[in-house]
Coordinates of C-alpha atoms in Angstrom, one line a residue:
X250 CA 240.8 116.6 -64.0
X251 CA 238.2 117.5 -66.8
X252 CA 240.6 116.1 -69.7
X253 CA 240.1 112.6 -68.1
X254 CA 236.6 112.1 -68.7
X255 CA 235.5 109.8 -71.2
X256 CA 231.5 110.1 -70.8
X257 CA 229.8 112.1 -73.2
X258 CA 226.9 114.2 -71.8
X259 CA 223.5 113.8 -73.5
X260 CA 220.1 115.3 -72.6
X261 CA 218.0 112.2 -73.6
X262 CA 217.2 110.0 -70.8
X263 CA 216.3 106.8 -72.9
X264 CA 217.6 106.0 -76.5
X265 CA 215.2 105.8 -79.3
X266 CA 215.6 102.3 -79.7
X267 CA 214.7 101.3 -75.8
X268 CA 211.6 103.6 -76.2
X269 CA 210.3 101.9 -79.4
X270 CA 211.0 98.4 -77.5
X271 CA 208.8 99.4 -74.7
X272 CA 206.1 100.9 -76.7
X273 CA 205.8 97.6 -78.7
X274 CA 205.8 95.6 -75.4
X275 CA 202.9 97.8 -74.2
X276 CA 200.9 97.4 -77.2
X277 CA 201.3 93.7 -77.3
X278 CA 200.1 93.4 -73.6
X279 CA 197.2 95.6 -74.4
X280 CA 196.3 93.6 -77.3
X281 CA 196.5 90.5 -75.4
X282 CA 194.4 91.9 -72.6
X283 CA 191.6 92.9 -75.2
X284 CA 191.7 89.7 -76.9
X285 CA 191.0 87.7 -73.7
X286 CA 188.1 90.0 -72.9
X287 CA 186.4 89.8 -76.3
X288 CA 186.9 86.0 -76.2
X289 CA 185.4 85.5 -73.0
X290 CA 182.3 87.5 -74.4
X291 CA 181.9 85.4 -77.5
X292 CA 181.4 82.2 -75.8
X293 CA 177.6 82.8 -75.7
X294 CA 175.1 81.9 -72.8
X295 CA 175.2 78.2 -71.4
X296 CA 172.3 76.3 -72.5
X297 CA 169.7 75.2 -70.0
X298 CA 169.0 71.6 -69.2
X299 CA 165.4 70.8 -70.0
X300 CA 163.6 69.7 -67.1
X301 CA 160.4 67.8 -67.0
X302 CA 158.5 67.0 -63.9
X303 CA 156.3 63.7 -63.7
X304 CA 153.5 63.8 -60.9
X305 CA 151.7 60.4 -60.3
X306 CA 148.0 60.2 -58.8
X307 CA 147.4 56.8 -57.2
X308 CA 143.7 57.4 -57.2
X309 CA 143.0 57.5 -60.9
X310 CA 146.4 55.9 -61.8
X311 CA 147.6 58.6 -64.1
X312 CA 150.9 60.5 -64.5
X313 CA 151.1 64.2 -65.2
X314 CA 153.9 65.6 -67.1
X315 CA 155.0 69.1 -66.6
X316 CA 157.8 70.7 -69.1
X317 CA 160.0 73.1 -67.3
X318 CA 159.4 76.2 -69.3
X319 CA 157.9 77.1 -72.6
X320 CA 161.1 77.9 -74.0
X321 CA 162.3 74.2 -73.8
X322 CA 161.4 72.8 -76.9
X323 CA 162.0 69.7 -79.2
X324 CA 162.4 67.3 -76.3
X325 CA 161.6 63.9 -77.7
X326 CA 160.3 61.0 -75.9
X327 CA 163.4 58.9 -77.4
X328 CA 165.6 61.2 -75.3
X329 CA 163.8 60.3 -71.9
X330 CA 165.6 58.1 -69.6
X331 CA 163.3 56.4 -67.0
X332 CA 164.0 55.5 -63.4
X333 CA 161.4 53.9 -61.2
X334 CA 162.4 53.2 -57.6
X335 CA 160.3 51.7 -55.1
X336 CA 160.0 54.2 -52.1
X337 CA 159.8 51.7 -49.4
X338 CA 163.1 49.9 -50.0
X339 CA 164.9 52.3 -52.6
X340 CA 165.1 49.4 -55.1
X341 CA 165.3 50.1 -58.8
X342 CA 162.2 48.4 -60.5
X343 CA 162.7 50.1 -63.9
X344 CA 163.5 46.8 -65.7
X345 CA 160.5 45.1 -64.0
X346 CA 157.9 47.6 -65.6
X347 CA 156.6 48.0 -69.1
X348 CA 156.7 51.6 -70.0
X349 CA 155.0 52.7 -73.0
X350 CA 155.4 56.1 -74.1
X351 CA 154.1 58.2 -77.3
X352 CA 156.2 58.8 -80.3
X353 CA 157.6 62.4 -81.3
X354 CA 158.1 65.5 -79.3
X355 CA 157.3 65.6 -75.5
X356 CA 154.4 67.9 -74.6
X357 CA 152.3 68.6 -71.6
X358 CA 149.2 66.4 -71.0
X359 CA 150.5 63.5 -72.9
X360 CA 149.7 59.9 -71.4
X361 CA 152.2 57.3 -70.7
X362 CA 151.5 53.8 -69.5
X363 CA 153.3 52.0 -66.6
X364 CA 152.5 48.6 -65.9

């Protein structure tokens, strides 16, 4: 019965070609994971939206401007959008007012005029 065997016994578990293919596939997978991880770190920190608070004092008819933090610079008056709302009925009265602002960079303590 041993004469009918057509299989050649080999002590190797996997052929060299299959081993190389597996090593290349593992290397490509590791490179892809490293690329995705590094590209996520290169996007940088998100930029903060500048915040400015406006407080009105009805007794002396002045408005006080407070800039959110010292790191928020280069905010120009031309970048500021004004919306004035009537508190009693919620009507937007921005178009009915004449708002005059200084030129240049917005800084704390500057005076605006609302008529």
